[in-house]
CSV table of C-alpha atoms in Angstrom, one decimal:
chain,number,residue,atom,x,y,z
P,1,MET,CA,-54.8,220.8,-67.0
P,2,PHE,CA,-52.3,218.8,-65.2
P,3,ALA,CA,-51.9,218.8,-61.2
P,4,LEU,CA,-49.4,218.0,-58.8
P,5,LEU,CA,-50.7,217.1,-55.6
P,6,ILE,CA,-47.5,217.4,-52.9
P,7,CYS,CA,-49.3,214.9,-49.7
P,8,ALA,CA,-48.3,215.3,-46.3
P,9,PRO,CA,-45.1,213.8,-44.7
P,10,SER,CA,-47.0,210.8,-42.7
P,11,LEU,CA,-47.7,210.0,-46.3
P,12,LEU,CA,-44.1,210.0,-47.6
P,13,PRO,CA,-42.0,206.3,-47.8
P,14,ALA,CA,-39.6,205.8,-45.0
P,15,SER,CA,-36.9,207.0,-47.0
P,16,LEU,CA,-37.9,210.5,-46.9
P,17,SER,CA,-39.0,210.4,-43.1
P,18,LEU,CA,-36.3,213.7,-42.7
P,19,LEU,CA,-39.2,216.1,-43.6
P,20,ARG,CA,-41.6,214.8,-40.6
P,21,HIS,CA,-39.2,217.7,-39.0
P,22,THR,CA,-38.7,220.1,-41.5
P,23,SER,CA,-39.0,223.4,-39.4
P,24,LEU,CA,-40.5,224.6,-43.6
P,25,ALA,CA,-43.6,226.8,-43.0
P,26,LEU,CA,-45.1,224.8,-45.3
P,27,ALA,CA,-44.3,221.4,-43.7
P,28,ASP,CA,-47.2,219.2,-43.2
P,29,ARG,CA,-49.6,221.0,-45.6
P,30,ARG,CA,-50.6,219.2,-48.7
P,31,ILE,CA,-51.1,221.9,-51.6
P,32,LEU,CA,-52.3,221.7,-55.4
P,33,VAL,CA,-50.0,223.3,-58.0
P,34,THR,CA,-52.6,223.7,-60.9
P,35,ALA,CA,-50.7,224.9,-64.3
P,36,PRO,CA,-51.8,224.4,-68.1
P,37,ARG,CA,-51.2,221.5,-70.2
P,38,ILE,CA,-49.4,223.1,-73.1
P,39,GLU,CA,-51.0,221.5,-76.5
P,40,ALA,CA,-51.7,224.2,-78.9
P,41,ALA,CA,-55.1,223.7,-80.5
P,42,PRO,CA,-54.9,223.1,-84.1
P,43,LEU,CA,-55.7,226.5,-85.5
P,44,VAL,CA,-53.2,227.8,-83.3
P,45,ALA,CA,-50.4,224.9,-84.5
P,46,ALA,CA,-51.0,225.5,-87.4
P,47,LEU,CA,-49.9,229.1,-87.3
P,48,VAL,CA,-47.3,228.5,-84.9
P,49,ASP,CA,-46.1,225.5,-87.3
P,50,GLU,CA,-46.2,228.2,-90.3
P,51,SER,CA,-44.2,230.8,-88.7
P,52,LEU,CA,-41.5,227.8,-87.7
P,53,MET,CA,-41.3,227.4,-91.1
P,54,ARG,CA,-40.7,231.1,-92.0
P,55,LEU,CA,-37.5,231.7,-89.4
P,56,SER,CA,-35.5,233.2,-91.8
P,57,ASP,CA,-37.5,235.9,-92.5
P,58,TYR,CA,-37.3,237.2,-89.3
P,59,ASP,CA,-34.0,238.5,-87.1
P,60,ALA,CA,-34.9,237.4,-83.9
P,61,LEU,CA,-37.4,234.5,-82.5
P,62,LEU,CA,-38.4,236.2,-78.9
P,63,LEU,CA,-39.4,234.0,-76.1
P,64,CYS,CA,-41.5,235.5,-73.2
P,65,ASP,CA,-42.1,232.4,-71.2
P,66,GLN,CA,-41.7,228.9,-70.5
P,67,HIS,CA,-44.7,227.5,-72.1
P,68,ALA,CA,-43.9,229.8,-75.0
P,69,LEU,CA,-40.7,227.9,-75.1
P,70,ASP,CA,-42.7,224.6,-75.2
P,71,VAL,CA,-44.7,225.3,-77.9
P,72,VAL,CA,-41.5,225.9,-80.1
P,73,VAL,CA,-39.9,223.0,-78.7
P,74,THR,CA,-43.3,221.0,-79.3
P,75,ARG,CA,-44.0,222.2,-83.0
P,76,GLY,CA,-40.5,222.7,-83.8
P,77,THR,CA,-39.4,218.7,-83.2
P,78,ALA,CA,-42.8,217.8,-84.7
P,79,LEU,CA,-42.0,219.5,-87.8
P,80,ALA,CA,-38.7,218.1,-87.5
P,81,ASP,CA,-39.8,214.3,-87.5
P,82,GLY,CA,-39.2,214.2,-83.4
P,83,ASP,CA,-36.1,215.0,-84.1
P,84,LYS,CA,-34.7,217.8,-81.4
P,85,ALA,CA,-31.1,217.4,-83.0
P,86,VAL,CA,-32.8,218.8,-86.5
P,87,LEU,CA,-34.6,221.2,-85.0
P,88,ALA,CA,-31.4,222.6,-83.6
P,89,LEU,CA,-30.2,222.7,-86.9
P,90,MET,CA,-32.8,224.7,-88.5
P,91,LEU,CA,-32.6,227.0,-85.9
P,92,ARG,CA,-29.0,227.4,-86.8
P,93,ALA,CA,-29.0,227.6,-90.4
P,94,SER,CA,-31.9,230.3,-90.0
P,95,SER,CA,-29.4,232.8,-88.4
P,96,VAL,CA,-32.3,233.8,-86.1
P,97,GLU,CA,-31.0,235.5,-82.2
P,98,ILE,CA,-33.2,233.6,-79.9
P,99,ALA,CA,-33.9,236.7,-77.2
P,100,ALA,CA,-35.2,235.2,-73.7
P,101,ALA,CA,-34.6,236.9,-70.3
P,102,GLY,CA,-33.6,236.0,-66.6
P,103,PRO,CA,-33.9,231.7,-66.5
P,104,LEU,CA,-35.6,231.6,-69.2
P,105,SER,CA,-31.9,232.0,-71.1
P,106,THR,CA,-30.5,228.9,-69.4
P,107,ARG,CA,-33.5,226.6,-70.3
P,108,VAL,CA,-32.8,227.9,-74.0
P,109,ALA,CA,-29.6,225.6,-75.0
P,110,MET,CA,-31.1,222.1,-73.0
P,111,SER,CA,-34.3,222.8,-74.9
P,112,LEU,CA,-33.6,223.9,-78.4
P,113,GLY,CA,-30.3,222.6,-78.8
P,114,THR,CA,-28.7,225.8,-79.5
P,115,PRO,CA,-28.4,228.9,-77.0
P,116,ALA,CA,-30.0,232.2,-76.1
P,117,THR,CA,-28.5,235.3,-77.9
P,118,VAL,CA,-30.2,237.6,-76.7
P,119,VAL,CA,-30.1,237.7,-73.1
P,120,PRO,CA,-31.1,241.3,-71.1
P,121,PHE,CA,-29.8,241.9,-67.7
P,122,GLU,CA,-33.6,242.8,-66.5
P,123,THR,CA,-36.7,241.1,-67.3
P,124,THR,CA,-38.5,244.2,-68.5
P,125,PRO,CA,-39.6,245.6,-72.0
P,126,ASP,CA,-37.6,248.0,-71.7
P,127,SER,CA,-34.5,245.7,-71.1
P,128,MET,CA,-34.9,243.4,-74.0
P,129,THR,CA,-35.9,246.1,-76.1
P,130,THR,CA,-32.5,247.6,-75.6
P,131,ALA,CA,-30.6,244.2,-76.4
P,132,LEU,CA,-32.4,243.2,-79.2
P,133,CYS,CA,-32.6,246.3,-80.8
P,134,GLN,CA,-28.6,247.3,-80.4
P,135,LEU,CA,-27.9,243.8,-82.0
P,136,ARG,CA,-30.0,244.4,-84.6
P,137,PRO,CA,-31.5,247.5,-85.5
P,138,GLY,CA,-35.2,247.8,-87.0
P,139,ALA,CA,-35.1,243.9,-86.1
P,140,ARG,CA,-38.2,241.5,-87.8
P,141,VAL,CA,-39.3,239.7,-84.2
P,142,LEU,CA,-41.2,236.8,-84.5
P,143,LEU,CA,-43.0,236.6,-80.8
P,144,PRO,CA,-44.8,233.2,-79.9
P,145,ALA,CA,-46.9,234.5,-77.1
P,146,PRO,CA,-50.4,234.0,-74.7
P,147,ALA,CA,-53.6,235.5,-75.6
P,148,LEU,CA,-56.8,235.6,-74.0
P,149,ALA,CA,-59.2,232.9,-74.5
P,150,GLY,CA,-61.8,234.3,-76.8
P,151,GLY,CA,-59.7,237.5,-77.7
P,152,GLY,CA,-60.6,239.7,-75.0
P,153,GLY,CA,-58.6,242.6,-74.5
P,154,ASP,CA,-57.0,245.2,-77.3
P,155,ALA,CA,-54.6,243.6,-80.2
P,156,GLY,CA,-56.3,240.6,-81.0
P,157,GLY,CA,-56.7,239.1,-77.4
P,158,ALA,CA,-53.0,240.0,-76.2
P,159,THR,CA,-52.4,240.3,-72.4
P,160,PRO,CA,-51.5,243.7,-71.5
P,161,GLU,CA,-47.8,242.2,-70.8
P,162,VAL,CA,-47.3,241.6,-74.9
P,163,GLN,CA,-48.6,244.9,-75.4
P,164,ALA,CA,-46.1,246.4,-73.2
P,165,LEU,CA,-44.0,244.6,-75.0
P,166,ILE,CA,-44.7,244.9,-78.6
P,167,ALA,CA,-45.0,248.6,-77.9
P,168,ALA,CA,-41.6,248.9,-76.7
P,169,LEU,CA,-40.3,246.9,-79.6
P,170,GLU,CA,-42.4,248.8,-82.4
P,171,GLN,CA,-41.6,252.0,-80.6
P,172,ALA,CA,-37.6,251.0,-80.9
P,173,GLY,CA,-38.0,250.3,-84.5
P,174,ALA,CA,-38.4,246.8,-84.6
P,175,SER,CA,-41.0,244.9,-86.6
P,176,VAL,CA,-43.2,242.7,-84.7
P,177,THR,CA,-45.4,239.3,-85.6
P,178,SER,CA,-47.2,238.3,-82.6
P,179,VAL,CA,-48.8,234.7,-83.2
P,180,PRO,CA,-50.8,233.1,-80.3
P,181,ALA,CA,-48.9,230.0,-78.7
P,182,TYR,CA,-51.3,229.6,-76.1
P,183,GLU,CA,-54.1,230.5,-74.5
P,184,LEU,CA,-55.3,231.8,-71.0
P,185,VAL,CA,-58.2,231.2,-69.3
P,186,GLU,CA,-59.4,232.9,-66.5
P,187,LEU,CA,-60.3,230.8,-63.2
P,188,ASP,CA,-63.4,232.3,-62.8
P,189,GLY,CA,-64.9,232.3,-66.3
P,190,GLY,CA,-68.1,230.5,-67.3
P,191,GLY,CA,-69.6,231.7,-63.5
P,192,GLY,CA,-66.7,230.0,-61.4
P,193,ALA,CA,-67.5,226.4,-62.4
P,194,PRO,CA,-63.9,226.4,-63.2
P,195,ARG,CA,-63.1,226.1,-59.9
P,196,ASP,CA,-65.1,223.6,-57.9
P,197,ALA,CA,-63.3,221.1,-58.3
P,198,GLU,CA,-60.7,223.2,-56.5
P,199,LEU,CA,-62.9,223.7,-53.9
P,200,GLU,CA,-64.3,220.4,-53.3
P,201,LEU,CA,-60.7,219.6,-52.8
P,202,LEU,CA,-60.7,222.4,-50.1
P,203,ALA,CA,-63.6,221.9,-48.4
P,204,THR,CA,-62.8,218.5,-47.9
P,205,GLY,CA,-59.7,219.0,-46.4
P,206,THR,CA,-57.9,216.5,-49.4
P,207,VAL,CA,-55.8,219.8,-49.4
P,208,ASP,CA,-54.5,222.5,-47.5
P,209,ALA,CA,-54.0,225.0,-50.3
P,210,VAL,CA,-54.5,225.4,-54.1
P,211,CYS,CA,-51.2,227.4,-56.4
P,212,VAL,CA,-53.2,228.4,-59.3
């Protein structure tokens, strides 16, 4: 996990002193923003690597969120000996469609060196299914997706959102291969211990709010 601590304006350099007089609701508030560290475990990394090396077996690479995109970039760049230009060539040579919705679609080109080619109007499973299956009927879809830590839930640990997306795609005739790209861990898992540090920061007044 990494954390970004946004300090109160009184702690900012003089060059940013204009923030002292802002009328924004979060002025003079210290907010701790937590986010998962995107580093695949060895087994997960191996599964992602194997899938990326067989991209030509698929018609579409469906990226459902920023973390999945980050994992594909990290593992794909590693397979390309650290050269993102080679990763872009790999993607183009595979002729795979890259599907992404919403703001994520605009970040694909910058991250992968090649643009998203399937961009639905809405960020819903049905909208993505319609856009993808109209372009590639019966598409073979590679879906790097989050999984619940410990394999909780149905479909091998797939989250409800991923399950809904897979169901919509398969109902439309697509064949989906879902690969765990990273794990989601409940903040309250293990008797609440994972949030003790955040609660301590709040109790001591070090921060005013924690976003998770």
